Amino acid sequence: MRKIIIGVMGPGNGAIASDLKNAYKLGQLIAERGWVLLTGGRKSGVMDAATQGAKAANGLTIGILPDEGEGSISDGVDIAIFTGMGSARNNINVLSSDAVIACGIGSGTASEIALALKANKSVILLNDDLTSQEFFRQLAPDRVLLAATSEEAIAIASKLV
Amino acid sequence: MRKIIIGVMGPGNGAIASDLKNAYKLGQLIAERGWVLLTGGRKSGVMDAATQGAKAANGLTIGILPDEGEGSISDGVDIAIFTGMGSARNNINVLSSDAVIACGIGSGTASEIALALKANKSVILLNDDLTSQEFFRQLAPDRVLLAATSEEAIAIASKLV
Amino acid sequence: MRKIIIGVMGPGNGAIASDLKNAYKLGQLIAERGWVLLTGGRKSGVMDAATQGAKAANGLTIGILPDEGEGSISDGVDIAIFTGMGSARNNINVLSSDAVIACGIGSGTASEIALALKANKSVILLNDDLTSQEFFRQLAPDRVLLAATSEEAIAIASKLV
Amino acid sequence: MRKIIIGVMGPGNGAIASDLKNAYKLGQLIAERGWVLLTGGRKSGVMDAATQGAKAANGLTIGILPDEGEGSISDGVDIAIFTGMGSARNNINVLSSDAVIACGIGSGTASEIALALKANKSVILLNDDLTSQEFFRQLAPDRVLLAATSEEAIAIASKLV
C-alpha cells in the first residue's frame, strides 16, 4: 500500500515570515493526516519549516536533496535522497508528489510550479502574491488552485490524492 | 576556443505565430553572429523554428532532447544530445547557454526561465505577455531583460556573452 | 534523526533463483534491523524480491523509479520516488544508500556498482560470479567487499553504517 | 542532417600512458572521418587526450560536463554541455553517442560501459585488461566488441554508425 506523498515547495533563504508559519502548519497537517511530507530537504526556509512541522506531529519526512553534501540537510528529514543533480532535482520533487503545494514564491519554487504544470499535475498556491497567481493561472487555468490558508491548501490536497 | 552558445527556449505545440516568427529570426541572427544555437531539440514550436532559422543561415544547432526517441527531433538539429530525463533536461538547457532567450511562454519555458534565474543567470524575455514579464522581474529585477524584437534580444545577448 | 538506508541493487528480469532468494532475505534482515530498504522500485527481479522481504518483516521500503509510469512498481514499495530519468537514476540509488549491496549481476547492477565506487563508496557483492568479483576488486580493492550469504552481507553493512 | 557522434569514454586521473596515446589517436581518426567527438569534457586523462587529438585534426568536440564549474574543462572542447548532475551525466554520454568506445578502464568508465549495455547499445573496448573484457562480454556477448588498436576501434565504429 503506497503512502500518499504531499510535496511542499517553497523558498529557502528568501522565505518570508508568513511562508515559514504556513509551511510549519502544512507539515503538521500533512503528518496528522497520515501522509508523507516531501520537500527539497535543505535546512532553510520553507523546506525546513515544513519538515519541522511534520516532525512535531510525528510525521514521516523525505528530503530530495540537490547536492551530495551532508551539512545543509534539515534536521527533521527522516529519509534523505541524494540526487547530486542540483536544481534538476526539482522535477523529481513534483513527479513524486501526489499533490504539490507551493508555499511562497522564489525562482526555485517557480520552477517547481512550472515543472508540475508541464507534467500535467495540479498545483496549490499558498501565497499572497497576485502576480504569481495570475501568471500561473494563465498557464493552466484549471490546474492552478488557490489557497488562503494552510488548512485550505490541505483541504484541496485531500481532493487530489 | 569554446564556442558561444545561445539558448532559445520556447513553447512546443503552444507556440503562437509571433513566437514562431521571432524564433526563426533568432535562429538566423544567432547563426549569422557565428554563435551556436541550443534548443530543446524537438520538432515542434519555437525549438523547431529557431533551429530552422539557424540552418537557413548555415549555423550550428544543438538539441538537448528530453527523451530517447528519434521520431520527434527537429530536422535541423546537427548535434542531438539525448538526456533521457524528460523535463529535468531543462536545467541543462539553461546551464549550457551563455545567454538564455525565452521566446514566448508556456509551462516548460517558465520552468527554464525560473531555473536560469535560480542559477544566477540572466534571461532575455521576448514576448508580449505583461504578466509573465512582471512575474519574472519580481523574482530577479536585474536579471530579467525585456526585448521587443528578435534583433533587440540579440543585441542584449551580445552584451552578456 | 535520519533513518539508515540500505540499497539493494540487482537485476530485474535477468535475476536467477539464488538472487531472488538472497534478495528476499536481505529485505527481511534490513527491516528487522530497523533500517530502510532502497531499491530501483520495479516489480521485477531483485528489486521486487527485496521489497517483498522487507514488507514481510514490516519494514519501510523506498523505490527510486526510472520512469514516470505507474504500472511497473513493486507492490511492496511504500515510498515511490519518480525520477523520470531512466537509468541515470542509478546514481541516485547509490548516493542515497548508507550501504550498497549488489545482489546478483547484470548491466544495470554493474552500473550501480561502478557509480558507487566512483562516488568513493563501498559496495558489498553478493553473488557467485568470480569474474565480476575480480573485475570490481581491481577497480577499488579496499571498497569491494564480498559476502557469501545475505546474513554476511548484512553483517558487513552494519559496520559501514 | 544530423552529425554522427562518437563517444570516447575513459579514465581521468587514472589513465595510463597507452590509454592517453590511444585516446589521442581516436580523437584524430574521429575528426578525420568527419565525425563529432563526445567525451566527459574534463581536462584530464582520456577525455582531454581524445579532445586534443580531435582538435589537432580540426574536428568538432563536445564535452558533457558533470559539474557547473569552468575550471576543469578540457581546452579543446568546442561545445560544453553543463549538466550539473555529476556522474549521472554518464548516462547522457552513452545515450548521445552513435558509437561508444571505452578507452582504458576505471570506475566511471565501467559505469558508462554498463549504462550503454543497459540501453541496448554496443560498446567497443580498447584496453589490455582481460578481466574487464571477460566481465562485460559475459553481460552482453554480442554487443561488447574488442579492439586492439585505435584504428581497429574506428573500423568497428564505422560499421555501427
CSV table of N, CA, C and O in Angstrom, one decimal, chain C residues 8-9 15-30 37 45-47 49-51 53-54 101-105 125-128 147-154:
chain,number,residue,atom,x,y,z
C,8,VAL,N,19.6,-2.1,-2.0
C,8,VAL,CA,19.9,-3.4,-2.6
C,8,VAL,C,19.7,-3.3,-4.1
C,8,VAL,O,18.6,-3.0,-4.5
C,9,MET,N,20.7,-3.5,-4.8
C,9,MET,CA,20.7,-3.4,-6.2
C,9,MET,C,20.8,-4.8,-6.8
C,9,MET,O,21.5,-5.7,-6.3
C,15,ALA,N,17.4,-11.7,-13.1
C,15,ALA,CA,17.8,-12.3,-11.9
C,15,ALA,C,17.6,-13.8,-11.9
C,15,ALA,O,16.7,-14.4,-12.5
C,16,ILE,N,18.5,-14.5,-11.2
C,16,ILE,CA,18.4,-16.0,-11.1
C,16,ILE,C,17.8,-16.4,-9.8
C,16,ILE,O,17.7,-15.5,-8.9
C,17,ALA,N,17.5,-17.6,-9.6
C,17,ALA,CA,16.7,-18.1,-8.4
C,17,ALA,C,17.5,-17.7,-7.1
C,17,ALA,O,16.9,-17.2,-6.2
C,18,SER,N,18.8,-17.9,-7.1
C,18,SER,CA,19.5,-17.6,-5.9
C,18,SER,C,19.5,-16.1,-5.6
C,18,SER,O,19.5,-15.7,-4.4
C,19,ASP,N,19.5,-15.3,-6.6
C,19,ASP,CA,19.5,-13.8,-6.4
C,19,ASP,C,18.2,-13.5,-5.7
C,19,ASP,O,18.1,-12.6,-4.8
C,20,LEU,N,17.1,-14.1,-6.2
C,20,LEU,CA,15.8,-13.7,-5.7
C,20,LEU,C,15.7,-14.1,-4.2
C,20,LEU,O,15.1,-13.4,-3.4
C,21,LYS,N,16.2,-15.3,-3.9
C,21,LYS,CA,16.2,-15.8,-2.5
C,21,LYS,C,17.0,-14.9,-1.6
C,21,LYS,O,16.6,-14.6,-0.5
C,22,ASN,N,18.2,-14.6,-2.1
C,22,ASN,CA,19.1,-13.7,-1.3
C,22,ASN,C,18.4,-12.4,-1.1
C,22,ASN,O,18.5,-11.8,-0.1
C,23,ALA,N,17.8,-11.9,-2.2
C,23,ALA,CA,17.2,-10.5,-2.1
C,23,ALA,C,16.1,-10.5,-1.1
C,23,ALA,O,15.9,-9.5,-0.3
C,24,TYR,N,15.2,-11.5,-1.1
C,24,TYR,CA,14.1,-11.6,-0.2
C,24,TYR,C,14.7,-11.6,1.3
C,24,TYR,O,14.2,-10.8,2.1
C,25,LYS,N,15.7,-12.4,1.5
C,25,LYS,CA,16.3,-12.5,2.8
C,25,LYS,C,16.9,-11.1,3.2
C,25,LYS,O,16.8,-10.7,4.4
C,26,LEU,N,17.6,-10.5,2.3
C,26,LEU,CA,18.2,-9.2,2.6
C,26,LEU,C,17.1,-8.2,3.0
C,26,LEU,O,17.3,-7.5,4.0
C,27,GLY,N,16.0,-8.2,2.3
C,27,GLY,CA,14.9,-7.3,2.7
C,27,GLY,C,14.5,-7.5,4.1
C,27,GLY,O,14.3,-6.6,4.9
C,28,GLN,N,14.3,-8.8,4.4
C,28,GLN,CA,13.9,-9.2,5.8
C,28,GLN,C,14.8,-8.7,6.8
C,28,GLN,O,14.5,-8.1,7.8
C,29,LEU,N,16.1,-9.0,6.6
C,29,LEU,CA,17.1,-8.6,7.6
C,29,LEU,C,17.3,-7.1,7.8
C,29,LEU,O,17.5,-6.6,8.9
C,30,ILE,N,17.1,-6.4,6.6
C,30,ILE,CA,17.2,-5.0,6.7
C,30,ILE,C,16.1,-4.4,7.5
C,30,ILE,O,16.3,-3.6,8.4
C,37,LEU,N,14.8,0.0,3.4
C,37,LEU,CA,15.3,-0.6,2.2
C,37,LEU,C,15.1,0.4,1.0
C,37,LEU,O,14.0,0.9,0.8
C,45,GLY,N,12.4,-9.0,-10.5
C,45,GLY,CA,13.7,-9.5,-10.0
C,45,GLY,C,14.0,-9.1,-8.6
C,45,GLY,O,13.2,-9.2,-7.7
C,46,VAL,N,15.3,-8.7,-8.4
C,46,VAL,CA,15.8,-8.5,-7.1
C,46,VAL,C,15.1,-7.3,-6.4
C,46,VAL,O,14.9,-7.3,-5.2
C,47,MET,N,14.7,-6.3,-7.2
C,47,MET,CA,14.1,-5.1,-6.6
C,47,MET,C,12.8,-5.5,-5.9
C,47,MET,O,12.5,-5.2,-4.8
C,49,ALA,N,11.8,-8.7,-5.1
C,49,ALA,CA,12.0,-9.7,-4.0
C,49,ALA,C,12.5,-9.0,-2.7
C,49,ALA,O,12.0,-9.4,-1.7
C,50,ALA,N,13.5,-8.1,-2.8
C,50,ALA,CA,13.9,-7.5,-1.6
C,50,ALA,C,12.8,-6.7,-1.0
C,50,ALA,O,12.7,-6.7,0.3
C,51,THR,N,12.0,-6.0,-1.8
C,51,THR,CA,10.9,-5.2,-1.3
C,51,THR,C,9.9,-6.1,-0.6
C,51,THR,O,9.4,-5.8,0.5
C,53,GLY,N,10.5,-9.0,0.8
C,53,GLY,CA,11.1,-9.5,2.0
C,53,GLY,C,11.0,-8.4,3.1
C,53,GLY,O,10.7,-8.8,4.3
C,54,ALA,N,11.3,-7.2,2.8
C,54,ALA,CA,11.2,-6.1,3.8
C,54,ALA,C,9.8,-5.9,4.3
C,54,ALA,O,9.6,-5.7,5.5
C,101,ILE,N,24.4,-2.9,-1.4
C,101,ILE,CA,24.6,-4.3,-1.6
C,101,ILE,C,24.2,-4.7,-3.0
C,101,ILE,O,23.0,-4.4,-3.4
C,102,ALA,N,25.1,-5.3,-3.8
C,102,ALA,CA,24.7,-5.7,-5.1
C,102,ALA,C,24.4,-7.2,-5.0
C,102,ALA,O,25.3,-8.0,-4.7
C,103,CYS,N,23.2,-7.6,-5.3
C,103,CYS,CA,22.7,-9.0,-5.2
C,103,CYS,C,22.5,-9.5,-6.6
C,103,CYS,O,21.5,-9.1,-7.3
C,104,GLY,N,23.5,-10.3,-7.1
C,104,GLY,CA,23.4,-10.7,-8.5
C,104,GLY,C,24.1,-9.7,-9.4
C,104,GLY,O,24.6,-8.7,-8.9
C,105,ILE,N,24.1,-10.0,-10.7
C,105,ILE,CA,24.8,-9.1,-11.6
C,105,ILE,C,24.0,-9.0,-12.9
C,105,ILE,O,23.4,-9.9,-13.3
C,125,LEU,N,29.3,-7.2,-2.5
C,125,LEU,CA,28.9,-8.0,-3.6
C,125,LEU,C,28.4,-9.4,-3.0
C,125,LEU,O,29.1,-10.1,-2.3
C,126,LEU,N,27.2,-9.7,-3.4
C,126,LEU,CA,26.6,-11.0,-3.0
C,126,LEU,C,26.2,-11.7,-4.3
C,126,LEU,O,25.1,-11.5,-4.8
C,127,ASN,N,27.2,-12.5,-4.8
C,127,ASN,CA,26.9,-13.3,-6.0
C,127,ASN,C,28.1,-14.3,-6.1
C,127,ASN,O,29.1,-14.2,-5.4
C,128,ASP,N,27.9,-15.3,-7.0
C,128,ASP,CA,28.9,-16.4,-7.1
C,128,ASP,C,29.8,-16.1,-8.3
C,128,ASP,O,30.6,-17.0,-8.7
C,147,ALA,N,30.5,-11.0,0.1
C,147,ALA,CA,29.6,-11.7,1.0
C,147,ALA,C,29.2,-13.0,0.4
C,147,ALA,O,28.8,-13.0,-0.8
C,148,ALA,N,29.1,-14.1,1.2
C,148,ALA,CA,28.7,-15.4,0.6
C,148,ALA,C,27.2,-15.6,0.9
C,148,ALA,O,26.5,-16.4,0.2
C,149,THR,N,26.7,-14.9,1.9
C,149,THR,CA,25.2,-15.1,2.2
C,149,THR,C,24.6,-13.7,2.5
C,149,THR,O,25.3,-12.8,2.8
C,150,SER,N,23.3,-13.7,2.6
C,150,SER,CA,22.6,-12.5,2.9
C,150,SER,C,23.0,-12.0,4.3
C,150,SER,O,23.2,-10.8,4.6
C,151,GLU,N,23.1,-13.0,5.2
C,151,GLU,CA,23.5,-12.7,6.6
C,151,GLU,C,24.9,-12.0,6.6
C,151,GLU,O,25.1,-11.0,7.4
C,152,GLU,N,25.8,-12.5,5.9
C,152,GLU,CA,27.1,-12.0,5.8
C,152,GLU,C,27.1,-10.6,5.2
C,152,GLU,O,27.8,-9.7,5.7
C,153,ALA,N,26.3,-10.4,4.2
C,153,ALA,CA,26.2,-9.0,3.6
C,153,ALA,C,25.7,-8.0,4.6
C,153,ALA,O,26.2,-6.9,4.7
C,154,ILE,N,24.7,-8.4,5.4
C,154,ILE,CA,24.1,-7.5,6.4
C,154,ILE,C,25.2,-7.3,7.6
C,154,ILE,O,25.3,-6.1,8.1
